PDB file of C-alpha atoms in Angstrom:
ATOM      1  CA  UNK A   1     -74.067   4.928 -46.632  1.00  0.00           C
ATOM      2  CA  UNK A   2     -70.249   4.318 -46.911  1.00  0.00           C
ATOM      3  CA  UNK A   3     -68.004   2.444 -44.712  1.00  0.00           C
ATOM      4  CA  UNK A   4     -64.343   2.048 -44.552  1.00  0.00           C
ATOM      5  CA  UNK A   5     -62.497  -0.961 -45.978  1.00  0.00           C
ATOM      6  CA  UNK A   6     -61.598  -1.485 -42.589  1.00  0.00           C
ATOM      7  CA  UNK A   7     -64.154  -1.708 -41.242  1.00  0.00           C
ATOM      8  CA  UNK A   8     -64.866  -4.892 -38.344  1.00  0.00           C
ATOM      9  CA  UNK A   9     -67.421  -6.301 -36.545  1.00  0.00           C
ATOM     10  CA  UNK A  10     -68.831  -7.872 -33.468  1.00  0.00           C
ATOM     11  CA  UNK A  11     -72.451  -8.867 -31.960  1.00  0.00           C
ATOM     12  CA  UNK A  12     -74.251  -8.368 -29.189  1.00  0.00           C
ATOM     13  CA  UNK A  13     -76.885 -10.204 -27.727  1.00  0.00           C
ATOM     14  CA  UNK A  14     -78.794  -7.244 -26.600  1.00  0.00           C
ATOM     15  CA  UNK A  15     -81.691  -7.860 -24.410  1.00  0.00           C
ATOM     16  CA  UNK A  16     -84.155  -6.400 -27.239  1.00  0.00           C
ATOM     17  CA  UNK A  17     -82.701  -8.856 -29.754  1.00  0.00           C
ATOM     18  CA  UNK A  18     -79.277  -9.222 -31.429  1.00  0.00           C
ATOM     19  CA  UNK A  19     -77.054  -6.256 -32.619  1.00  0.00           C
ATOM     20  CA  UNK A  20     -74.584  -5.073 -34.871  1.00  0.00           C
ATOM     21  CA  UNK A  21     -71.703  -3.046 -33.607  1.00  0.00           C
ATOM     22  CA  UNK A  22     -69.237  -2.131 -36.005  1.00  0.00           C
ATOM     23  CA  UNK A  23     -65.963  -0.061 -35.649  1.00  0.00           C
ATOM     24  CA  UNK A  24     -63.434   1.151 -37.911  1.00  0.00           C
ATOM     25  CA  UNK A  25     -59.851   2.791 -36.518  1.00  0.00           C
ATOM     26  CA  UNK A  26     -60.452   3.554 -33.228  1.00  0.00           C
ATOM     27  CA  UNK A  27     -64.637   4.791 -33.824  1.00  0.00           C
ATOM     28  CA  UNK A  28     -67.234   3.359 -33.457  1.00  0.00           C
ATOM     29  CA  UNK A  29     -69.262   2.895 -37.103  1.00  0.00           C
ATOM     30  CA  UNK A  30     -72.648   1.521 -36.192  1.00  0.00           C
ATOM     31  CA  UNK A  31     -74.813  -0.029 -33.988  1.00  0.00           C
ATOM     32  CA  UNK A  32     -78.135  -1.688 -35.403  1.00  0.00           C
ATOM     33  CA  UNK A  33     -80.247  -4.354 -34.495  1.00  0.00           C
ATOM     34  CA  UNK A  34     -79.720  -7.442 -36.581  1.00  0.00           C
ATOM     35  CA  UNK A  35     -82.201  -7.123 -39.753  1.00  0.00           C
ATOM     36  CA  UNK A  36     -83.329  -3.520 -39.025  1.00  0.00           C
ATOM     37  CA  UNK A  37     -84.259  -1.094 -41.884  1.00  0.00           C
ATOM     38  CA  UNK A  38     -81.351   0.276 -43.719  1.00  0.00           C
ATOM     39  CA  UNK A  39     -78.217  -1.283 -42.333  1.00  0.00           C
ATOM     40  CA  UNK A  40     -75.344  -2.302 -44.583  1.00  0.00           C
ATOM     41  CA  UNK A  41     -74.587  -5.574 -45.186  1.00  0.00           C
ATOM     42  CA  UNK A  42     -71.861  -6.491 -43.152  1.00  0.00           C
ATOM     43  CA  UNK A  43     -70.374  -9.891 -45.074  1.00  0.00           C
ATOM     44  CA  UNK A  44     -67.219  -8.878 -45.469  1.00  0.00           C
ATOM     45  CA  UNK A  45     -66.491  -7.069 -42.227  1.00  0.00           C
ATOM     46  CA  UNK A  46     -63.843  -9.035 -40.508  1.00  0.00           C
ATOM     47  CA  UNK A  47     -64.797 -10.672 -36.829  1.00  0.00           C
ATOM     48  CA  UNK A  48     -63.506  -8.793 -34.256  1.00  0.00           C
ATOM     49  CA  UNK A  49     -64.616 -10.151 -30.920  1.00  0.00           C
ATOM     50  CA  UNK A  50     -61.909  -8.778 -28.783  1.00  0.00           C
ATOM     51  CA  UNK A  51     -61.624  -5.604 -30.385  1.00  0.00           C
ATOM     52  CA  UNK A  52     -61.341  -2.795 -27.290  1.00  0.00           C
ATOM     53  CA  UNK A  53     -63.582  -0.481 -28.895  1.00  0.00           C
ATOM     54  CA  UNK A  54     -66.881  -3.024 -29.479  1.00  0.00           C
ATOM     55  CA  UNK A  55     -66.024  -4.721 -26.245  1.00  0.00           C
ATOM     56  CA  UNK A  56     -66.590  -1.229 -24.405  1.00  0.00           C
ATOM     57  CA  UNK A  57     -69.463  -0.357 -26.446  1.00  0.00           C
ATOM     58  CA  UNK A  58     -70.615  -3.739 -25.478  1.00  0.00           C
ATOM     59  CA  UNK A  59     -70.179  -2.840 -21.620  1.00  0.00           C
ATOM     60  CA  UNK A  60     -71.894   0.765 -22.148  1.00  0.00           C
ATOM     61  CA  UNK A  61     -74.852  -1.199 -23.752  1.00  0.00           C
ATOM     62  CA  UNK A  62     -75.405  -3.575 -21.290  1.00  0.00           C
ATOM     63  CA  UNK A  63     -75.267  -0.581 -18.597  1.00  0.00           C
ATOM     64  CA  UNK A  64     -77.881   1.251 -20.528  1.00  0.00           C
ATOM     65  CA  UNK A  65     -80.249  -1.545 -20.558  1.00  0.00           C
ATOM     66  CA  UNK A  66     -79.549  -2.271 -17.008  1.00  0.00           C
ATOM     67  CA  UNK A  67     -80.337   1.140 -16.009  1.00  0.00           C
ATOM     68  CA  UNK A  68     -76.947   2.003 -14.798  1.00  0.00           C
ATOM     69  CA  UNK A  69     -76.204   4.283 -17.732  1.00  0.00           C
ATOM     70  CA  UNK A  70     -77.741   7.180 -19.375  1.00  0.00           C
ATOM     71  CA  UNK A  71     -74.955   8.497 -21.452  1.00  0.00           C
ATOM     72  CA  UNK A  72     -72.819   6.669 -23.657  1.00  0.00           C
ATOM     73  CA  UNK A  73     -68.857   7.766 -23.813  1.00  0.00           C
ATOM     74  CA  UNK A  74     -67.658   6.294 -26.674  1.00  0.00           C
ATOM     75  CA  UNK A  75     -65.815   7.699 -29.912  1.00  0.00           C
ATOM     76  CA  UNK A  76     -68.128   8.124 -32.737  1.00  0.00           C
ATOM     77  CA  UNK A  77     -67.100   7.723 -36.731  1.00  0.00           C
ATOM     78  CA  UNK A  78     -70.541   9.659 -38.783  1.00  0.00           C
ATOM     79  CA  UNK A  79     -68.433   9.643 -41.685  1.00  0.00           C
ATOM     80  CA  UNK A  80     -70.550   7.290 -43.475  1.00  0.00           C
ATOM     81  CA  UNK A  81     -73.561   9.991 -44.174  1.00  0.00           C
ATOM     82  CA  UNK A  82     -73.868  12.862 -46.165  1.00  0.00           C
ATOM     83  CA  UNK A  83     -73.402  16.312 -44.375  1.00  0.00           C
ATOM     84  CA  UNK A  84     -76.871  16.860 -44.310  1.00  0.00           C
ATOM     85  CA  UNK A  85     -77.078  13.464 -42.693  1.00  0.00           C
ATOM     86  CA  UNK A  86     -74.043  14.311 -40.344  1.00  0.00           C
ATOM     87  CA  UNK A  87     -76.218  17.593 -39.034  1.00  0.00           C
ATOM     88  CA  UNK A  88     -78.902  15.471 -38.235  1.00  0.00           C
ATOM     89  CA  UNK A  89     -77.250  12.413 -36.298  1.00  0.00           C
ATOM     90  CA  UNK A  90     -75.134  15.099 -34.405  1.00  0.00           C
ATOM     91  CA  UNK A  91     -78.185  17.340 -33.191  1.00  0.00           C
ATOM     92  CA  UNK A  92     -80.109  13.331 -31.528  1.00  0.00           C
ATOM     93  CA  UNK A  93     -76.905  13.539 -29.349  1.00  0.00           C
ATOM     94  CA  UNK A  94     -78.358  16.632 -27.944  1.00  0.00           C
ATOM     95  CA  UNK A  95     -81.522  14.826 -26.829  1.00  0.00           C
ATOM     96  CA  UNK A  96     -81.032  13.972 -23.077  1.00  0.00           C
ATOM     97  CA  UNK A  97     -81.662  10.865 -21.831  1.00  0.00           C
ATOM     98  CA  UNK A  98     -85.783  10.362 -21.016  1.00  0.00           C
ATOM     99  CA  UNK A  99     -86.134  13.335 -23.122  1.00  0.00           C
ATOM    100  CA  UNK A 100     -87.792  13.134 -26.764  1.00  0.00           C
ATOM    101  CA  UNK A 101     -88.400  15.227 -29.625  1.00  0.00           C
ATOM    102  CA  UNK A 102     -90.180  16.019 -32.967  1.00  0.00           C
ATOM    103  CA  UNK A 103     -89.306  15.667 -35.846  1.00  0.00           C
ATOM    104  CA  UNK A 104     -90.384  19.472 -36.496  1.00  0.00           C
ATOM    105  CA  UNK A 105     -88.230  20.398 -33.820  1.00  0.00           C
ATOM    106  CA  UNK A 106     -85.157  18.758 -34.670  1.00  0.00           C
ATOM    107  CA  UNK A 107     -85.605  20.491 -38.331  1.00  0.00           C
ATOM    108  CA  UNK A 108     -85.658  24.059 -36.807  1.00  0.00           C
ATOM    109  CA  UNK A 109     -82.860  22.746 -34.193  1.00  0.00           C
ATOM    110  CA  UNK A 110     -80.782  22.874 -37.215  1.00  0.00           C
ATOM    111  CA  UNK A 111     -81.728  25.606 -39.397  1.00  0.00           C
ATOM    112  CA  UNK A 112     -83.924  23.772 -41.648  1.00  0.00           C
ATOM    113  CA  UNK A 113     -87.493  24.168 -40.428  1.00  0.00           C
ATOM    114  CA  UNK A 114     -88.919  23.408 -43.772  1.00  0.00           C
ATOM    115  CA  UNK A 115     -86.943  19.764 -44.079  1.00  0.00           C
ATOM    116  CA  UNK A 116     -88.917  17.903 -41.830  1.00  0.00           C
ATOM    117  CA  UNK A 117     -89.204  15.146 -44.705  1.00  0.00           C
ATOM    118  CA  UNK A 118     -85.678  14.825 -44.943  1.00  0.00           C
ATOM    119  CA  UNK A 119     -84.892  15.249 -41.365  1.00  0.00           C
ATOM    120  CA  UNK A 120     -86.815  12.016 -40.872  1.00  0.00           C
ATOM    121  CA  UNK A 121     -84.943  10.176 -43.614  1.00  0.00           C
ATOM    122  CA  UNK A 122     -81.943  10.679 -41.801  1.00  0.00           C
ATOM    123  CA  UNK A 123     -82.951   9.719 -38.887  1.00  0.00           C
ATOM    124  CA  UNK A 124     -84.259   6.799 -40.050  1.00  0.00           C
ATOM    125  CA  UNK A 125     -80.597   5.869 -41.453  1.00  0.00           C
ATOM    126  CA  UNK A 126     -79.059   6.584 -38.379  1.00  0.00           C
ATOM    127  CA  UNK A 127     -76.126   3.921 -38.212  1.00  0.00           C
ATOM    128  CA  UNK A 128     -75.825   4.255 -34.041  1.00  0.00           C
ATOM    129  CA  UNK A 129     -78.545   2.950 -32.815  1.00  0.00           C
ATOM    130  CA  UNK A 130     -79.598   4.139 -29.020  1.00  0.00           C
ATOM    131  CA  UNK A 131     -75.812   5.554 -28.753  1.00  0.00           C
ATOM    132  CA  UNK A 132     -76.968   8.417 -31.221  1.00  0.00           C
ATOM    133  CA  UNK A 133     -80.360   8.644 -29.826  1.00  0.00           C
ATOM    134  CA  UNK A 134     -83.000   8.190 -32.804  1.00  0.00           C
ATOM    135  CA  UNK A 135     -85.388   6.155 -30.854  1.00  0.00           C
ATOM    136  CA  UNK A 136     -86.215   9.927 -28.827  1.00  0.00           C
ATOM    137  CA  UNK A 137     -87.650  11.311 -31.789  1.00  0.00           C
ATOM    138  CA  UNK A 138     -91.414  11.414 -31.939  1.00  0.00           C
ATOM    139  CA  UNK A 139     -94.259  12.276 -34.759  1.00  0.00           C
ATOM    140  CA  UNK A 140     -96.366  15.168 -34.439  1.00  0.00           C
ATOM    141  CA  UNK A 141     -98.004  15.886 -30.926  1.00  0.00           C
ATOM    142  CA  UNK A 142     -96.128  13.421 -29.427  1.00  0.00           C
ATOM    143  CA  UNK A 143     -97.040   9.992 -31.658  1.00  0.00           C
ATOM    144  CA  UNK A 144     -95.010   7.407 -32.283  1.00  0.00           C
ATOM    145  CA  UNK A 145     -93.977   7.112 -35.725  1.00  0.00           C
ATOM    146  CA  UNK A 146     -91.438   4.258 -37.495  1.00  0.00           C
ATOM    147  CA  UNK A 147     -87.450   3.263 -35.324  1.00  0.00           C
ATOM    148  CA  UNK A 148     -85.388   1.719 -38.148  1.00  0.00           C
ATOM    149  CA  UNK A 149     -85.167  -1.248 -35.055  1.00  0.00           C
ATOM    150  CA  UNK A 150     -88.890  -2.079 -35.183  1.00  0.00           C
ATOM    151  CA  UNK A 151     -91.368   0.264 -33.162  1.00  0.00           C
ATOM    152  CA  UNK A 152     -92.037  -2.825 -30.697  1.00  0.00           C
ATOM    153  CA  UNK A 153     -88.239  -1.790 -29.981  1.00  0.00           C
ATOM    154  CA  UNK A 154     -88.788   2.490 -30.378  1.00  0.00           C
ATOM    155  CA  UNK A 155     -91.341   2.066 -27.302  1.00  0.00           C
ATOM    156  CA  UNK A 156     -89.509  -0.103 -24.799  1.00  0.00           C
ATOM    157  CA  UNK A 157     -86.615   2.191 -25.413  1.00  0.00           C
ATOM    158  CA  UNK A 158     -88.734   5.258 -24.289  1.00  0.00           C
ATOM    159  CA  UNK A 159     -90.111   3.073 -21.477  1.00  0.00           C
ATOM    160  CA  UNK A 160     -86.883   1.590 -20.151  1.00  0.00           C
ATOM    161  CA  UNK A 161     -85.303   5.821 -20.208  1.00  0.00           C
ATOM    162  CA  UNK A 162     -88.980   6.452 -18.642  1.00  0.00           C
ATOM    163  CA  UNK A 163     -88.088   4.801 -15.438  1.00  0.00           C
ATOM    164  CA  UNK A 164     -85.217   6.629 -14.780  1.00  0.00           C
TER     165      UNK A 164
END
């Protein structure tokens, strides 16, 4: 994955552990949970606690957790995929919320029926984390296969949007 030189950064104490938000311009560039499978390393990302953009992403967040939201309105950078990638992340934000998917499904969603394989790689480098929706994908007949954030993570995500 490739991020902008400008890229900055911020953290959230999330209530399933801390996060990651990153932002470059005026888009939000990633959300992951501190330590999760394939996130960049963010050492030289400037600190950029008041920045508008994280600080709303932060509010969303703590909405969604709360229950209070169940779509996120924020604007998205997926620049830092390939296109195949891009197709991927793009189709999760068609997942609705308490919804989920397979990965099977999400391959034909976009034309690819036969790149289930690869479907799952990209979902498993998803760099927005519960904004883009990964955590909604399921294995086969409805099992729950690897989140990037930890599966402990994957299932109180589906349980929290459960609720609702």
């Amino acid at each position: 994955m490739k991020f902008s030189t400008d890229t900055v950064q911020t953290r959230y104490a999330s209530p399933l552990g801390p996060m990651i938000l990153a932002a470059h311009g005026k888009r939000l560039a990633g959300v992951w949970f501190e330590g999760q499978s394939h996130q960049p390393d963010p050492a030289n990302w400037p600190q950029a606690d008041t920045d508008p953009l994280l600080q709303e992403t932060i509010a969303q967040l703590s909405d969604y957790f709360a229950g209070r939201r169940q779509v996120f309105d924020l604007p998205l950078d997926l620049g830092s995929g390939t296109a195949f990638q891009q197709s991927v992340w793009r189709a999760l934000l068609g997942i609705d919320y308490g919804a989920n998917t397979s990965y099977g499904a999400l391959s034909a969603a976009i034309g690819k029926p036969a790149a289930v394989r690869a479907v799952g790689g990209a979902v498993g480098r998803n760099p927005l984390s519960i904004v883009v929706p990964c955590h909604r994908v399921l294995g086969a007949h409805g099992a729950l296969t690897g989140y990037a954030g930890g599966l402990e993570r994957k299932v109180k995500l589906l349980q929290l949007e459960s609720r609702a």
